[in-house]
Amino acid sequence: MLKPTSHQHRVVIVGAGFGGLEAARHLGNQSVDVTLIDRSNHHVFQPLLYQVAGAALDISQIAWPIRRVLHRFKNITTLMAEVNGVDVAGKAVLLTDGSRIPYDTLVLATGATHAYFGHDEWARYAPGLKTLGDALAIRQHLLTLFEQAEREPDPAKRQLLQTIVVIGAGATGVELACTIAELAHEEIHGDFRHVDTRKARVVLVEAASRVLSGFPEPLADYAQHTMERLGVNVLLNHPVTECREDGVVCKDQFIGAGAVFWAAGVRASPVAQWLGVLADRAGRVKVEPDLSVTAQPEIFVIGDAATVEQKNGKPVPGLAPAAKQEGRYVADVIKARLRNSALPPPFRYRNYGNLSTIGKHTAVVDFGKVRLRGRPAWILWAIAHIYFLIGVRNRLLVALNWLWLYIKGDRAARIIISRKS
């Protein structure tokens, strides 16, 4: 069992995503011992993972070592370890190596993973995009397909290699499909001599009747038309019934493909199982208005692992700004409890807008009463994402990279790494 550095109140935070990291930072240099546990040593800016997958950005531009981010807070200990349970009665977090991390207050911000709707066997054929490893694997697969197509003499096999299917037309699916289409159709075709990458077929498959269901219908329609101009073939009302090594079956139609990527749904990490509490259909824990677990006020669940009901009856969306707001709120509640001062009012999510890019030139933005689309929306999207990046260096690098991509259409991260490299 890890011993605390002092006899102060012990706060353990599991997960260094947006919510967990925000909670840790707001408890930094306070009179508490904070232990932040994550199975990786880095924090990832997930909204830009698709740009790593599409070779537009390098991993160092959207990921930062957790220890470096928190190094100035002397009351925070960072552990790279994997959690596999919680001893609620004994008030300890259980690690896979058998270790126990004691806590007085526990914050679970463990995020979510891919949901294959009862078909977990599809994961081997249709990987999703949640981690840096996922993004690098997708990039590796994409670039390798074009290299294989360059050497393939059979036109039918060559076209199969250049057919990429993305399942799910939410923001992640739309952004991933668009960046793949731009990569193939606009940016790398001049690099090859025997294959025309402009003939690559990018197919976006969606079970619902429209793309971007979280956006107003006019913006979603605009997004679909823009995607189709980029060369993305959008198939709506096409639920997937089978994923195979050589393609997918949707609405009784088989689409042969060299690559299939999953962006159709997520499920929460097994927090509900760890705590022995009920969860919703996506595995998320329904928390109290102060984000604590019912009958366990010393345990908080935030981010994608929790479901929080708003005044309008809808759940708080699983977005980075929401997780950050929850992390700050929980830190404020913990500090108020320790000071025996008035507790903050119940958590209220402040919606600052919904944004999604449709390629490197356009985007859609929904502020409720104000809606933007096209290039002005893309500029606003870019400013917002650069603002939320950690560190001046990363903001500058990403801004310069986007500017170069915008002007020259040249993606510098087109590197294939083999085991012999």
Tab-separated table of C-alpha atoms in Angstrom:
chain	number	residue	atom	x	y	z
A	1	MET	CA	0.000	0.000	0.000
A	2	LEU	CA	1.324	3.408	-0.995
A	3	LYS	CA	1.826	5.621	2.042
A	4	PRO	CA	0.598	9.215	1.895
A	5	THR	CA	3.153	11.997	2.082
A	6	SER	CA	1.460	13.488	5.152
A	7	HIS	CA	-1.580	13.114	7.393
A	8	GLN	CA	-3.620	15.498	5.273
A	9	HIS	CA	-6.855	14.574	3.552
A	10	ARG	CA	-6.113	12.110	0.740
A	11	VAL	CA	-7.754	12.702	-2.643
A	12	VAL	CA	-7.250	10.049	-5.295
A	13	ILE	CA	-8.147	10.892	-8.900
A	14	VAL	CA	-8.353	8.063	-11.417
A	15	GLY	CA	-7.959	9.227	-15.008
A	16	ALA	CA	-5.965	12.122	-16.468
A	17	GLY	CA	-8.397	13.111	-19.182
A	18	PHE	CA	-10.034	16.517	-19.299
A	19	GLY	CA	-12.072	16.043	-16.116
A	20	GLY	CA	-9.439	14.349	-13.982
A	21	LEU	CA	-6.662	16.717	-14.977
A	22	GLU	CA	-8.857	19.755	-14.341
A	23	ALA	CA	-9.782	18.485	-10.882
A	24	ALA	CA	-6.115	17.867	-10.059
A	25	ARG	CA	-5.009	21.303	-11.217
A	26	HIS	CA	-7.678	23.025	-9.110
A	27	LEU	CA	-6.578	21.039	-6.061
A	28	GLY	CA	-2.939	21.888	-6.700
A	29	ASN	CA	-1.053	23.579	-3.848
A	30	GLN	CA	-4.052	23.090	-1.528
A	31	SER	CA	-3.904	21.468	1.908
A	32	VAL	CA	-4.649	18.006	0.557
A	33	ASP	CA	-2.579	15.081	-0.678
A	34	VAL	CA	-3.590	14.363	-4.268
A	35	THR	CA	-2.693	11.180	-6.118
A	36	LEU	CA	-3.486	11.129	-9.831
A	37	ILE	CA	-3.499	7.662	-11.437
A	38	ASP	CA	-3.565	6.984	-15.161
A	39	ARG	CA	-2.504	3.958	-17.198
A	40	SER	CA	-0.655	6.305	-19.593
A	41	ASN	CA	1.995	8.868	-18.774
A	42	HIS	CA	0.384	11.521	-20.949
A	43	HIS	CA	-2.727	13.623	-21.320
A	44	VAL	CA	-4.247	13.618	-24.815
A	45	PHE	CA	-6.271	16.374	-26.444
A	46	GLN	CA	-8.834	13.924	-27.808
A	47	PRO	CA	-10.738	16.340	-30.092
A	48	LEU	CA	-7.700	16.402	-32.402
A	49	LEU	CA	-6.924	12.676	-32.437
A	50	TYR	CA	-8.469	12.384	-35.884
A	51	GLN	CA	-5.827	14.803	-37.208
A	52	VAL	CA	-3.088	12.502	-35.946
A	53	ALA	CA	-4.904	9.587	-37.601
A	54	GLY	CA	-5.088	11.585	-40.836
A	55	ALA	CA	-1.383	12.561	-40.706
A	56	ALA	CA	-2.137	16.277	-40.248
A	57	LEU	CA	-0.565	16.556	-36.768
A	58	ASP	CA	2.171	14.739	-34.891
A	59	ILE	CA	1.488	13.156	-31.501
A	60	SER	CA	3.750	15.585	-29.639
A	61	GLN	CA	1.448	18.437	-30.648
A	62	ILE	CA	-1.659	17.049	-28.924
A	63	ALA	CA	-0.205	15.074	-25.998
A	64	TRP	CA	1.784	16.143	-22.949
A	65	PRO	CA	3.473	14.229	-20.089
A	66	ILE	CA	1.176	14.385	-17.059
A	67	ARG	CA	4.103	14.906	-14.702
A	68	ARG	CA	5.201	17.950	-16.680
A	69	VAL	CA	1.698	19.451	-16.661
A	70	LEU	CA	1.457	19.091	-12.866
A	71	HIS	CA	5.102	19.498	-11.854
A	72	ARG	CA	4.558	22.849	-10.124
A	73	PHE	CA	2.011	21.380	-7.699
A	74	LYS	CA	4.056	19.847	-4.893
A	75	ASN	CA	1.052	18.221	-3.228
A	76	ILE	CA	0.258	16.063	-6.282
A	77	THR	CA	1.741	12.620	-6.853
A	78	THR	CA	1.349	11.121	-10.336
A	79	LEU	CA	1.286	7.359	-10.797
A	80	MET	CA	1.365	5.461	-14.072
A	81	ALA	CA	-0.694	2.395	-13.207
A	82	GLU	CA	-3.877	0.591	-14.200
A	83	VAL	CA	-6.875	0.443	-11.879
A	84	ASN	CA	-9.066	-2.660	-11.863
A	85	GLY	CA	-11.384	-1.987	-8.942
A	86	VAL	CA	-12.352	-0.038	-5.838
A	87	ASP	CA	-12.618	-1.369	-2.302
A	88	VAL	CA	-15.459	0.888	-1.189
A	89	ALA	CA	-15.609	-0.481	2.366
A	90	GLY	CA	-11.837	-0.253	2.801
A	91	LYS	CA	-11.618	3.087	0.942
A	92	ALA	CA	-8.841	2.037	-1.407
A	93	VAL	CA	-8.259	1.953	-5.144
A	94	LEU	CA	-7.081	-1.446	-6.425
A	95	LEU	CA	-4.330	-1.684	-9.035
A	96	THR	CA	-3.672	-4.554	-11.423
A	97	ASP	CA	-0.334	-5.295	-9.755
A	98	GLY	CA	-2.085	-5.933	-6.439
A	99	SER	CA	-1.283	-2.562	-4.897
A	100	ARG	CA	-3.844	-0.539	-2.930
A	101	ILE	CA	-4.010	3.251	-2.933
A	102	PRO	CA	-5.947	4.558	0.116
A	103	TYR	CA	-8.260	7.532	-0.223
A	104	ASP	CA	-10.473	9.783	1.843
A	105	THR	CA	-12.093	11.236	-1.267
A	106	LEU	CA	-12.146	9.486	-4.629
A	107	VAL	CA	-12.717	11.077	-8.053
A	108	LEU	CA	-13.326	8.631	-10.904
A	109	ALA	CA	-12.737	10.216	-14.301
A	110	THR	CA	-11.970	7.099	-16.301
A	111	GLY	CA	-13.700	8.050	-19.539
A	112	ALA	CA	-15.198	5.696	-22.080
A	113	THR	CA	-14.208	3.166	-24.696
A	114	HIS	CA	-15.710	1.925	-27.956
A	115	ALA	CA	-19.146	0.278	-27.937
A	116	TYR	CA	-19.853	-2.367	-30.558
A	117	PHE	CA	-23.434	-2.977	-29.433
A	118	GLY	CA	-22.944	-6.567	-28.386
A	119	HIS	CA	-20.502	-7.433	-31.172
A	120	ASP	CA	-17.136	-6.987	-29.486
A	121	GLU	CA	-15.634	-9.359	-32.061
A	122	TRP	CA	-15.938	-6.509	-34.591
A	123	ALA	CA	-13.197	-4.598	-32.788
A	124	ARG	CA	-10.453	-6.555	-34.560
A	125	TYR	CA	-11.831	-5.543	-37.971
A	126	ALA	CA	-13.091	-2.031	-37.171
A	127	PRO	CA	-10.801	-0.264	-34.677
A	128	GLY	CA	-11.991	2.930	-33.031
A	129	LEU	CA	-10.320	6.222	-32.184
A	130	LYS	CA	-9.913	6.971	-28.474
A	131	THR	CA	-6.183	6.942	-27.719
A	132	LEU	CA	-2.871	7.968	-29.244
A	133	GLY	CA	-2.241	4.305	-29.978
A	134	ASP	CA	-5.529	4.147	-31.895
A	135	ALA	CA	-4.639	7.254	-33.912
A	136	LEU	CA	-1.176	5.982	-34.807
A	137	ALA	CA	-2.559	2.553	-35.760
A	138	ILE	CA	-5.146	4.159	-38.065
A	139	ARG	CA	-2.520	6.399	-39.662
A	140	GLN	CA	-0.198	3.435	-40.149
A	141	HIS	CA	-2.978	1.385	-41.735
A	142	LEU	CA	-4.077	4.176	-44.077
A	143	LEU	CA	-0.610	5.002	-45.367
A	144	THR	CA	0.256	1.328	-45.754
A	145	LEU	CA	-2.866	0.773	-47.877
A	146	PHE	CA	-1.708	3.329	-50.421
A	147	GLU	CA	1.770	1.783	-50.469
A	148	GLN	CA	0.216	-1.616	-51.151
A	149	ALA	CA	-2.012	-0.157	-53.851
A	150	GLU	CA	1.062	1.313	-55.565
A	151	ARG	CA	2.418	-2.229	-56.006
A	152	GLU	CA	-0.885	-3.933	-56.871
A	153	PRO	CA	-1.235	-4.699	-60.623
A	154	ASP	CA	-4.865	-5.878	-60.418
A	155	PRO	CA	-7.211	-2.830	-60.798
A	156	ALA	CA	-10.011	-4.479	-58.778
A	157	LYS	CA	-7.712	-5.317	-55.865
A	158	ARG	CA	-6.170	-1.857	-56.098
A	159	GLN	CA	-9.595	-0.238	-55.758
A	160	LEU	CA	-10.451	-2.512	-52.832
A	161	LEU	CA	-7.289	-1.388	-51.039
A	162	GLN	CA	-8.317	2.219	-51.615
A	163	THR	CA	-11.821	1.805	-50.194
A	164	ILE	CA	-12.090	3.060	-46.596
A	165	VAL	CA	-15.284	2.733	-44.562
A	166	VAL	CA	-16.000	4.861	-41.471
A	167	ILE	CA	-18.930	3.655	-39.350
A	168	GLY	CA	-20.814	6.348	-37.442
A	169	ALA	CA	-21.635	9.892	-38.555
A	170	GLY	CA	-21.187	11.734	-35.286
A	171	ALA	CA	-18.496	14.400	-35.010
A	172	THR	CA	-15.640	11.880	-34.809
A	173	GLY	CA	-16.834	9.898	-37.815
A	174	VAL	CA	-17.454	13.001	-39.917
A	175	GLU	CA	-14.081	14.539	-39.070
A	176	LEU	CA	-12.204	11.286	-39.666
A	177	ALA	CA	-13.911	10.609	-43.001
A	178	CYS	CA	-13.226	14.152	-44.220
A	179	THR	CA	-9.563	14.146	-43.287
A	180	ILE	CA	-9.072	10.770	-45.007
A	181	ALA	CA	-10.801	12.047	-48.157
A	182	GLU	CA	-8.658	15.187	-48.242
A	183	LEU	CA	-5.494	13.186	-47.663
A	184	ALA	CA	-6.257	10.843	-50.567
A	185	HIS	CA	-7.979	13.149	-53.038
A	186	GLU	CA	-6.052	16.389	-52.601
A	187	GLU	CA	-2.698	15.914	-50.928
A	188	ILE	CA	-0.817	12.704	-51.754
A	189	HIS	CA	-1.850	11.823	-55.293
A	190	GLY	CA	1.263	13.472	-56.729
A	191	ASP	CA	3.534	11.284	-54.606
A	192	PHE	CA	2.612	8.037	-56.377
A	193	ARG	CA	3.346	6.874	-59.936
A	194	HIS	CA	1.153	3.805	-60.465
A	195	VAL	CA	-1.906	4.424	-58.302
A	196	ASP	CA	-4.241	7.397	-58.446
A	197	THR	CA	-5.233	8.086	-54.851
A	198	ARG	CA	-7.882	10.496	-56.123
A	199	LYS	CA	-9.891	7.375	-56.975
A	200	ALA	CA	-9.918	6.318	-53.314
A	201	ARG	CA	-13.443	5.695	-52.081
A	202	VAL	CA	-14.294	6.974	-48.600
A	203	VAL	CA	-17.654	5.716	-47.335
A	204	LEU	CA	-19.380	7.052	-44.212
A	205	VAL	CA	-22.034	4.625	-42.953
A	206	GLU	CA	-24.716	5.785	-40.524
A	207	ALA	CA	-27.734	3.926	-39.116
A	208	ALA	CA	-29.703	7.136	-38.496
A	209	SER	CA	-31.384	9.372	-41.045
A	210	ARG	CA	-28.782	12.166	-40.944
A	211	VAL	CA	-25.237	13.030	-39.974
A	212	LEU	CA	-24.260	14.997	-36.843
A	213	SER	CA	-27.419	14.232	-34.893
A	214	GLY	CA	-26.314	16.605	-32.102
A	215	PHE	CA	-26.519	19.604	-34.445
A	216	PRO	CA	-29.583	21.417	-35.838
A	217	GLU	CA	-30.795	19.877	-39.071
A	218	PRO	CA	-29.787	22.796	-41.353
A	219	LEU	CA	-26.177	22.572	-40.131
A	220	ALA	CA	-26.208	18.781	-40.470
A	221	ASP	CA	-27.507	19.061	-44.044
A	222	TYR	CA	-24.796	21.595	-44.852
A	223	ALA	CA	-22.181	19.264	-43.372
A	224	GLN	CA	-23.402	16.350	-45.483
A	225	HIS	CA	-23.345	18.360	-48.717
A	226	THR	CA	-19.844	19.634	-47.912
A	227	MET	CA	-18.610	16.121	-47.193
A	228	GLU	CA	-19.999	14.854	-50.463
A	229	ARG	CA	-18.172	17.638	-52.325
A	230	LEU	CA	-14.974	16.427	-50.645
A	231	GLY	CA	-15.615	12.981	-52.097
A	232	VAL	CA	-17.122	11.215	-49.079
A	233	ASN	CA	-19.918	8.806	-49.983
A	234	VAL	CA	-22.541	9.163	-47.226
A	235	LEU	CA	-24.880	6.213	-46.644
A	236	LEU	CA	-27.720	7.048	-44.241
A	237	ASN	CA	-30.259	4.591	-42.794
A	238	HIS	CA	-27.656	1.859	-43.229
A	239	PRO	CA	-27.232	-0.009	-39.919
A	240	VAL	CA	-24.175	-2.259	-39.877
A	241	THR	CA	-24.961	-5.945	-39.350
A	242	GLU	CA	-21.496	-7.424	-39.817
A	243	CYS	CA	-17.860	-6.345	-39.815
A	244	ARG	CA	-15.376	-8.586	-41.590
A	245	GLU	CA	-11.733	-8.530	-42.486
A	246	ASP	CA	-12.599	-7.649	-46.085
A	247	GLY	CA	-15.374	-5.108	-45.423
A	248	VAL	CA	-18.785	-4.542	-43.848
A	249	VAL	CA	-22.390	-5.571	-44.379
A	250	CYS	CA	-24.972	-2.816	-43.939
A	251	LYS	CA	-28.630	-2.896	-44.956
A	252	ASP	CA	-28.026	-6.189	-46.768
A	253	GLN	CA	-25.293	-4.546	-48.812
A	254	PHE	CA	-21.685	-5.698	-48.688
A	255	ILE	CA	-18.989	-3.027	-49.028
A	256	GLY	CA	-15.536	-4.444	-49.652
A	257	ALA	CA	-12.834	-2.319	-48.034
A	258	GLY	CA	-9.152	-2.179	-47.306
A	259	ALA	CA	-9.881	-0.514	-43.960
A	260	VAL	CA	-12.882	-0.092	-41.671
A	261	PHE	CA	-12.896	2.361	-38.755
A	262	TRP	CA	-15.457	2.551	-35.940
A	263	ALA	CA	-16.971	5.806	-34.669
A	264	ALA	CA	-20.497	4.616	-33.930
A	265	GLY	CA	-20.723	4.613	-30.162
A	266	VAL	CA	-19.025	4.507	-26.787
A	267	ARG	CA	-19.555	2.823	-23.460
A	268	ALA	CA	-18.307	3.959	-20.072
A	269	SER	CA	-15.386	2.319	-18.307
A	270	PRO	CA	-16.457	-0.273	-15.686
A	271	VAL	CA	-16.834	2.244	-12.846
A	272	ALA	CA	-20.358	1.069	-12.021
A	273	GLN	CA	-19.063	-2.472	-11.562
A	274	TRP	CA	-16.230	-1.280	-9.340
A	275	LEU	CA	-18.669	0.564	-7.090
A	276	GLY	CA	-21.498	-1.950	-7.220
A	277	VAL	CA	-24.039	0.643	-8.382
A	278	LEU	CA	-26.565	0.769	-11.198
A	279	ALA	CA	-25.611	2.158	-14.587
A	280	ASP	CA	-27.478	3.336	-17.660
A	281	ARG	CA	-27.417	1.520	-21.014
A	282	ALA	CA	-24.024	3.045	-21.849
A	283	GLY	CA	-22.548	1.927	-18.510
A	284	ARG	CA	-22.493	5.426	-17.012
A	285	VAL	CA	-23.126	6.017	-13.311
A	286	LYS	CA	-26.061	8.297	-12.519
A	287	VAL	CA	-24.679	10.757	-9.990
A	288	GLU	CA	-26.195	13.212	-7.545
A	289	PRO	CA	-26.474	16.948	-8.331
A	290	ASP	CA	-23.061	17.468	-6.676
A	291	LEU	CA	-21.615	14.693	-8.921
A	292	SER	CA	-21.172	12.294	-6.001
A	293	VAL	CA	-22.391	8.697	-5.996
A	294	THR	CA	-25.681	8.015	-4.236
A	295	ALA	CA	-25.073	6.958	-0.595
A	296	GLN	CA	-21.301	7.347	-1.162
A	297	PRO	CA	-20.668	11.090	-0.804
A	298	GLU	CA	-16.893	10.634	-0.638
A	299	ILE	CA	-16.867	9.249	-4.220
A	300	PHE	CA	-17.366	11.422	-7.306
A	301	VAL	CA	-17.771	10.266	-10.901
A	302	ILE	CA	-17.265	12.753	-13.735
A	303	GLY	CA	-16.821	12.921	-17.506
A	304	ASP	CA	-17.867	10.094	-19.803
A	305	ALA	CA	-18.145	7.675	-16.870
A	306	ALA	CA	-21.090	9.631	-15.400
A	307	THR	CA	-24.519	10.709	-16.543
A	308	VAL	CA	-25.694	14.059	-15.212
A	309	GLU	CA	-29.217	15.267	-15.881
A	310	GLN	CA	-29.725	18.906	-16.826
A	311	LYS	CA	-32.776	21.015	-16.014
A	312	ASN	CA	-34.226	20.272	-19.457
A	313	GLY	CA	-34.097	16.554	-18.686
A	314	LYS	CA	-31.302	15.843	-21.161
A	315	PRO	CA	-27.956	14.469	-19.988
A	316	VAL	CA	-24.849	16.614	-20.002
A	317	PRO	CA	-23.082	15.845	-23.313
A	318	GLY	CA	-19.881	13.833	-23.326
A	319	LEU	CA	-17.716	16.708	-24.483
A	320	ALA	CA	-14.362	18.030	-23.297
A	321	PRO	CA	-15.781	21.359	-21.987
A	322	ALA	CA	-18.355	19.468	-19.916
A	323	ALA	CA	-15.701	17.218	-18.367
A	324	LYS	CA	-13.526	20.231	-17.533
A	325	GLN	CA	-16.457	22.002	-15.881
A	326	GLU	CA	-17.213	18.890	-13.829
A	327	GLY	CA	-13.578	18.587	-12.769
A	328	ARG	CA	-13.477	22.190	-11.565
A	329	TYR	CA	-16.792	21.793	-9.778
A	330	VAL	CA	-15.729	18.655	-7.898
A	331	ALA	CA	-12.500	20.362	-6.820
A	332	ASP	CA	-14.573	23.268	-5.453
A	333	VAL	CA	-16.860	20.865	-3.568
A	334	ILE	CA	-13.879	19.063	-2.013
A	335	LYS	CA	-12.260	22.335	-0.938
A	336	ALA	CA	-15.536	23.597	0.542
A	337	ARG	CA	-16.034	20.400	2.520
A	338	LEU	CA	-12.525	20.536	3.950
A	339	ARG	CA	-12.970	24.185	4.961
A	340	ASN	CA	-16.447	23.516	6.402
A	341	SER	CA	-17.683	26.374	4.258
A	342	ALA	CA	-20.843	26.686	2.173
A	343	LEU	CA	-21.016	24.107	-0.580
A	344	PRO	CA	-21.386	25.205	-4.211
A	345	PRO	CA	-24.904	24.993	-5.679
A	346	PRO	CA	-25.723	21.875	-7.712
A	347	PHE	CA	-23.636	21.397	-10.833
A	348	ARG	CA	-24.933	23.246	-13.868
A	349	TYR	CA	-23.434	22.674	-17.286
A	350	ARG	CA	-22.745	25.822	-19.268
A	351	ASN	CA	-23.034	25.099	-22.955
A	352	TYR	CA	-20.562	27.259	-24.847
A	353	GLY	CA	-21.475	25.771	-28.208
A	354	ASN	CA	-21.027	22.688	-30.334
A	355	LEU	CA	-18.363	22.633	-33.040
A	356	SER	CA	-17.320	20.204	-35.762
A	357	THR	CA	-14.977	20.539	-38.734
A	358	ILE	CA	-15.853	19.383	-42.223
A	359	GLY	CA	-12.346	19.210	-43.662
A	360	LYS	CA	-9.566	21.762	-43.440
A	361	HIS	CA	-11.564	24.710	-44.844
A	362	THR	CA	-14.991	24.606	-43.255
A	363	ALA	CA	-16.888	23.761	-40.093
A	364	VAL	CA	-20.276	24.041	-38.413
A	365	VAL	CA	-20.814	25.818	-35.094
A	366	ASP	CA	-23.987	25.820	-33.000
A	367	PHE	CA	-24.306	28.419	-30.230
A	368	GLY	CA	-28.031	27.901	-29.894
A	369	LYS	CA	-29.491	31.137	-31.211
A	370	VAL	CA	-26.351	31.791	-33.283
A	371	ARG	CA	-25.272	29.272	-35.918
A	372	LEU	CA	-22.252	29.514	-38.173
A	373	ARG	CA	-21.018	27.436	-41.080
A	374	GLY	CA	-18.270	27.543	-43.671
A	375	ARG	CA	-14.940	29.295	-43.327
A	376	PRO	CA	-15.921	31.690	-40.502
A	377	ALA	CA	-17.014	28.669	-38.449
A	378	TRP	CA	-13.720	26.919	-39.202
A	379	ILE	CA	-11.716	29.941	-38.031
A	380	LEU	CA	-13.707	30.011	-34.804
A	381	TRP	CA	-13.238	26.249	-34.397
A	382	ALA	CA	-9.468	26.607	-34.887
A	383	ILE	CA	-9.185	29.459	-32.374
A	384	ALA	CA	-11.185	27.521	-29.774
A	385	HIS	CA	-9.084	24.368	-30.143
A	386	ILE	CA	-5.772	26.217	-30.085
A	387	TYR	CA	-6.910	28.025	-26.922
A	388	PHE	CA	-7.592	24.744	-25.109
A	389	LEU	CA	-4.230	23.210	-26.009
A	390	ILE	CA	-1.725	23.050	-23.160
A	391	GLY	CA	1.347	25.233	-23.478
A	392	VAL	CA	2.359	28.124	-25.726
A	393	ARG	CA	4.711	25.899	-27.735
A	394	ASN	CA	1.959	23.473	-28.688
A	395	ARG	CA	-0.450	26.264	-29.584
A	396	LEU	CA	2.156	27.824	-31.855
A	397	LEU	CA	3.115	24.508	-33.484
A	398	VAL	CA	-0.469	23.493	-34.179
A	399	ALA	CA	-1.349	26.945	-35.541
A	400	LEU	CA	1.671	26.889	-37.883
A	401	ASN	CA	0.899	23.320	-38.935
A	402	TRP	CA	-2.703	24.192	-39.791
A	403	LEU	CA	-1.585	27.306	-41.664
A	404	TRP	CA	0.894	25.265	-43.722
A	405	LEU	CA	-1.730	22.597	-44.398
A	406	TYR	CA	-4.251	25.267	-45.357
A	407	ILE	CA	-1.878	26.986	-47.802
A	408	LYS	CA	0.212	24.108	-49.159
A	409	GLY	CA	-1.892	21.000	-48.470
A	410	ASP	CA	1.208	19.189	-47.191
A	411	ARG	CA	0.908	16.792	-44.232
A	412	ALA	CA	4.304	16.367	-42.612
A	413	ALA	CA	3.298	13.447	-40.369
A	414	ARG	CA	3.079	10.865	-43.186
A	415	ILE	CA	5.561	8.501	-41.578
A	416	ILE	CA	5.122	4.720	-41.530
A	417	ILE	CA	6.962	3.145	-38.613
A	418	SER	CA	7.842	-0.520	-38.959
A	419	ARG	CA	9.348	-2.699	-36.251
A	420	LYS	CA	12.678	-2.471	-38.080
A	421	SER	CA	12.629	1.352	-38.293
